[in-house]
Amino acid sequence: DTGVSQDPRHKITKRGQNVTFRCDPISEHNRLYWYRQTLGQGPEFLTYFQNEAQLEKSRLLSDRFSAERPKGSFSTLEIQRTEQGDSAMYLCASSYEGGSYEQYFGPGTRLTVT
Amino acid sequence: KQEVTQIPAALSVPEGENLVLNCSFTDSAIYNLQWFRQDPGKGLTSLLLIQSSQREQTSGRLNASLDKSSGRSTLYIAASQPGDSATYLCADYNQGGKLIFGQGTELSVKP
């Protein structure tokens, strides 16, 4: 296992379009997190899953955002009707509950909304 | 609400200098504290994780300390190199395991 992977690495879309990102965590990790990072800022928490259950969602996650982890393995983050303010780096991380909770991050998906 | 602050926002040092990056947090009831490195346009690389029962962790030229009573953590980098140039982020583990990040310190090490 080579770590957390994310796809695509870059996405350019026009305002109003829908986009979907995928995250594949480290295989034995049961927790999966999504964060958003804008230029010059630290990442901000969006949501997290334990297995397939979505346990917490940030107020940043508006109704246009939805995340799933259907089989407790990979996760998808969908943004509907994208806005220019959605332009950011979307980061995924995974960890193992019962350990130190140390989170391992993927390379991120850079979204640009034109 | 937990807040994490990093000072300074940017730092430039000559190669070979020892340096300290600072991180402060408002809620002393933290679980863990983690330091990350981020290169431009890239994801985060974990450097050190300090559990709440620990006071410091070391890895190579890096040493991170945690003082819960004062709400502070420091990352010490010895004998800095140009390859250390990056943004350094500290993050506090909230209840539930989510991370609360500071804004980062952008480090530039000049040859």
Coordinates of C-alpha atoms in Angstrom, one line a residue:
Chain A
D1 CA 0.0 0.0 0.0
T2 CA 1.5 3.3 -1.1
G3 CA -0.7 5.6 1.0
V4 CA -3.7 7.8 0.5
S5 CA -4.5 8.5 -3.2
Q6 CA -6.8 11.1 -4.7
D7 CA -8.3 11.5 -8.1
P8 CA -8.2 13.7 -10.1
R9 CA -5.2 15.8 -9.0
H10 CA -6.4 18.9 -10.8
K11 CA -9.9 19.8 -12.0
I12 CA -10.9 23.0 -13.9
T13 CA -14.6 23.5 -14.3
K14 CA -17.1 26.2 -15.2
R15 CA -19.3 27.8 -12.6
G16 CA -22.5 25.9 -12.3
Q17 CA -21.1 22.5 -13.2
N18 CA -21.0 19.5 -10.8
V19 CA -17.7 17.9 -9.9
T20 CA -16.8 14.7 -8.0
F21 CA -13.6 13.8 -6.3
R22 CA -12.4 10.4 -5.1
C23 CA -10.2 9.4 -2.2
D24 CA -8.8 6.0 -1.6
P25 CA -7.5 5.7 2.0
I26 CA -4.8 3.4 3.4
S27 CA -6.4 0.0 3.3
E28 CA -6.6 -0.9 7.0
H29 CA -7.7 2.6 8.0
N30 CA -11.3 2.9 9.1
R31 CA -11.5 6.7 9.4
L32 CA -11.6 9.0 6.5
Y33 CA -11.5 12.8 6.6
W34 CA -12.1 15.6 4.0
Y35 CA -10.5 19.0 4.4
R36 CA -10.5 22.1 2.3
Q37 CA -7.5 24.5 1.9
T38 CA -7.5 27.9 0.3
L39 CA -4.4 29.8 -0.6
G40 CA -2.3 30.9 2.3
Q41 CA -4.6 29.2 4.9
G42 CA -4.4 26.0 6.9
P43 CA -6.8 23.2 5.9
E44 CA -10.3 23.4 7.3
F45 CA -12.3 20.3 8.3
L46 CA -15.3 19.4 6.2
T47 CA -16.5 15.9 7.2
Y48 CA -15.3 12.5 8.4
F49 CA -16.4 8.9 8.2
Q50 CA -15.8 5.9 10.4
N51 CA -16.3 2.9 8.2
E52 CA -19.3 3.8 6.1
A53 CA -21.0 6.1 8.7
Q54 CA -20.6 9.9 8.3
L55 CA -20.1 11.0 11.8
E56 CA -19.6 14.8 11.6
K57 CA -20.1 17.6 9.0
S58 CA -18.7 21.1 9.3
R59 CA -20.9 24.2 8.8
L60 CA -18.6 24.8 5.8
L61 CA -20.3 21.8 4.1
S62 CA -23.3 23.6 2.5
D63 CA -26.2 21.8 0.8
R64 CA -24.3 21.8 -2.4
F65 CA -21.7 19.4 -1.0
S66 CA -22.2 15.7 -0.4
A67 CA -19.8 13.0 0.7
E68 CA -20.2 9.3 0.7
R69 CA -18.2 6.2 1.7
P70 CA -20.5 3.5 0.5
K71 CA -18.6 0.4 1.5
G72 CA -16.3 1.8 4.1
S73 CA -13.4 1.9 1.7
F74 CA -13.1 4.7 -0.9
S75 CA -15.0 8.0 -0.5
T76 CA -16.4 10.5 -2.9
L77 CA -17.0 14.3 -2.4
E78 CA -19.4 15.9 -4.8
I79 CA -20.0 19.6 -5.3
Q80 CA -23.1 20.6 -7.2
R81 CA -23.6 23.9 -9.0
T82 CA -20.0 25.0 -8.4
E83 CA -19.2 28.6 -7.5
Q84 CA -15.9 30.5 -7.8
G85 CA -15.6 30.5 -4.0
D86 CA -15.3 26.7 -4.2
S87 CA -11.9 27.0 -5.8
A88 CA -9.5 25.4 -3.3
M89 CA -7.4 22.3 -2.6
Y90 CA -9.5 19.4 -1.4
L91 CA -7.5 17.1 0.9
C92 CA -8.3 13.6 2.1
A93 CA -6.8 11.9 5.1
S94 CA -7.2 8.6 6.8
S95 CA -6.4 7.1 10.2
Y96 CA -7.0 4.0 12.3
E97 CA -9.3 4.4 15.3
G98 CA -7.8 2.7 18.3
G99 CA -4.3 3.8 17.5
S100 CA -2.8 7.2 17.9
Y101 CA -5.3 8.7 15.4
E102 CA -2.4 10.0 13.4
Q103 CA -3.8 11.2 10.0
Y104 CA -2.1 10.5 6.7
F105 CA -2.9 12.8 3.9
G106 CA -3.3 12.3 0.2
P107 CA -1.8 14.7 -2.5
G108 CA -5.0 16.7 -2.8
T109 CA -7.3 17.7 -5.6
R110 CA -6.9 21.3 -6.8
L111 CA -10.2 22.7 -8.0
T112 CA -10.4 25.8 -10.1
V113 CA -13.9 27.2 -10.9
T114 CA -13.9 29.7 -13.8
Chain B
K1 CA -14.0 26.8 20.2
Q2 CA -10.4 25.6 19.7
E3 CA -8.2 28.0 17.8
V4 CA -4.6 27.3 16.7
T5 CA -2.2 30.2 15.9
Q6 CA 1.2 30.0 14.4
I7 CA 3.8 32.7 14.6
P8 CA 5.6 33.9 12.6
A9 CA 3.7 33.7 9.3
A10 CA 6.9 33.7 7.3
L11 CA 10.5 33.2 8.2
S12 CA 13.7 33.5 6.2
V13 CA 17.0 32.2 7.5
P14 CA 20.5 31.4 6.2
E15 CA 21.5 27.8 5.7
G16 CA 22.9 26.1 8.8
E17 CA 20.9 28.2 11.3
N18 CA 18.9 26.5 14.1
L19 CA 15.3 27.8 14.2
V20 CA 12.1 27.5 16.2
L21 CA 8.6 27.6 14.9
N22 CA 5.8 28.4 17.4
C23 CA 2.2 27.1 17.7
S24 CA -0.3 28.1 20.3
F25 CA -3.7 26.7 21.0
T26 CA -6.6 28.0 23.2
D27 CA -8.0 24.7 24.7
S28 CA -5.5 22.8 26.8
A29 CA -7.7 19.7 26.8
I30 CA -6.1 18.5 23.5
Y31 CA -5.7 14.9 22.6
N32 CA -2.7 15.0 20.3
L33 CA -0.7 17.6 18.4
Q34 CA 0.8 17.0 15.0
W35 CA 3.3 18.9 12.9
F36 CA 3.1 18.7 9.1
R37 CA 5.2 20.0 6.2
Q38 CA 3.6 21.2 3.0
D39 CA 5.5 21.9 -0.2
P40 CA 3.9 24.3 -2.7
G41 CA 0.8 22.8 -4.4
K42 CA 1.3 19.5 -2.6
G43 CA -0.4 17.5 0.1
L44 CA 0.7 17.3 3.8
T45 CA 3.5 15.2 5.0
S46 CA 3.4 14.3 8.7
L47 CA 6.6 15.2 10.6
L48 CA 5.9 14.5 14.3
L49 CA 2.9 13.5 16.4
I50 CA 3.0 14.3 20.1
Q51 CA 0.4 12.5 22.2
S52 CA -1.2 14.4 25.1
S53 CA 0.8 12.3 27.7
Q54 CA 4.1 13.2 26.0
R55 CA 6.2 16.3 26.2
E56 CA 8.3 16.0 23.1
Q57 CA 9.1 13.9 20.1
T58 CA 12.3 13.8 18.0
S59 CA 13.0 12.7 14.4
G60 CA 16.4 13.4 12.9
R61 CA 17.0 17.2 13.0
L62 CA 13.5 17.9 14.2
N63 CA 12.3 18.1 17.7
A64 CA 8.7 19.0 18.7
S65 CA 7.7 19.9 22.3
L66 CA 4.3 20.2 23.8
D67 CA 3.3 22.3 26.9
K68 CA -0.4 21.8 27.6
S69 CA -0.4 24.1 30.6
S70 CA 0.7 27.1 28.5
G71 CA -1.1 26.1 25.4
R72 CA 2.1 26.0 23.3
S73 CA 4.1 23.7 21.0
T74 CA 7.4 24.4 19.3
L75 CA 9.1 22.8 16.4
Y76 CA 12.9 23.0 16.5
I77 CA 14.9 22.5 13.3
A78 CA 18.6 22.1 13.7
A79 CA 21.2 23.0 11.1
S80 CA 18.6 24.1 8.5
Q81 CA 19.1 23.2 4.9
P82 CA 17.6 24.7 1.7
G83 CA 15.6 21.5 1.3
D84 CA 13.7 22.4 4.5
S85 CA 12.0 25.3 2.7
A86 CA 8.3 24.7 2.9
T87 CA 5.2 25.6 4.9
Y88 CA 5.0 24.1 8.3
L89 CA 1.6 23.5 9.9
C90 CA 0.7 22.5 13.4
A91 CA -2.7 20.9 14.1
D92 CA -4.5 20.0 17.3
Y93 CA -6.7 16.9 17.5
N94 CA -10.2 17.8 18.5
Q95 CA -12.6 15.4 20.1
G96 CA -13.6 12.9 17.4
G97 CA -10.2 13.0 15.8
K98 CA -10.6 15.9 13.4
L99 CA -7.7 18.3 13.1
I100 CA -7.8 22.0 13.8
F101 CA -4.9 23.7 11.9
G102 CA -3.0 26.8 12.3
Q103 CA -2.4 29.0 9.3
G104 CA 1.2 27.8 8.9
T105 CA 4.7 29.3 8.9
E106 CA 6.3 29.6 5.5
L107 CA 10.0 28.9 5.9
S108 CA 12.7 29.9 3.4
V109 CA 16.3 28.6 4.0
K110 CA 18.8 30.6 1.9
P111 CA 21.9 28.8 0.6

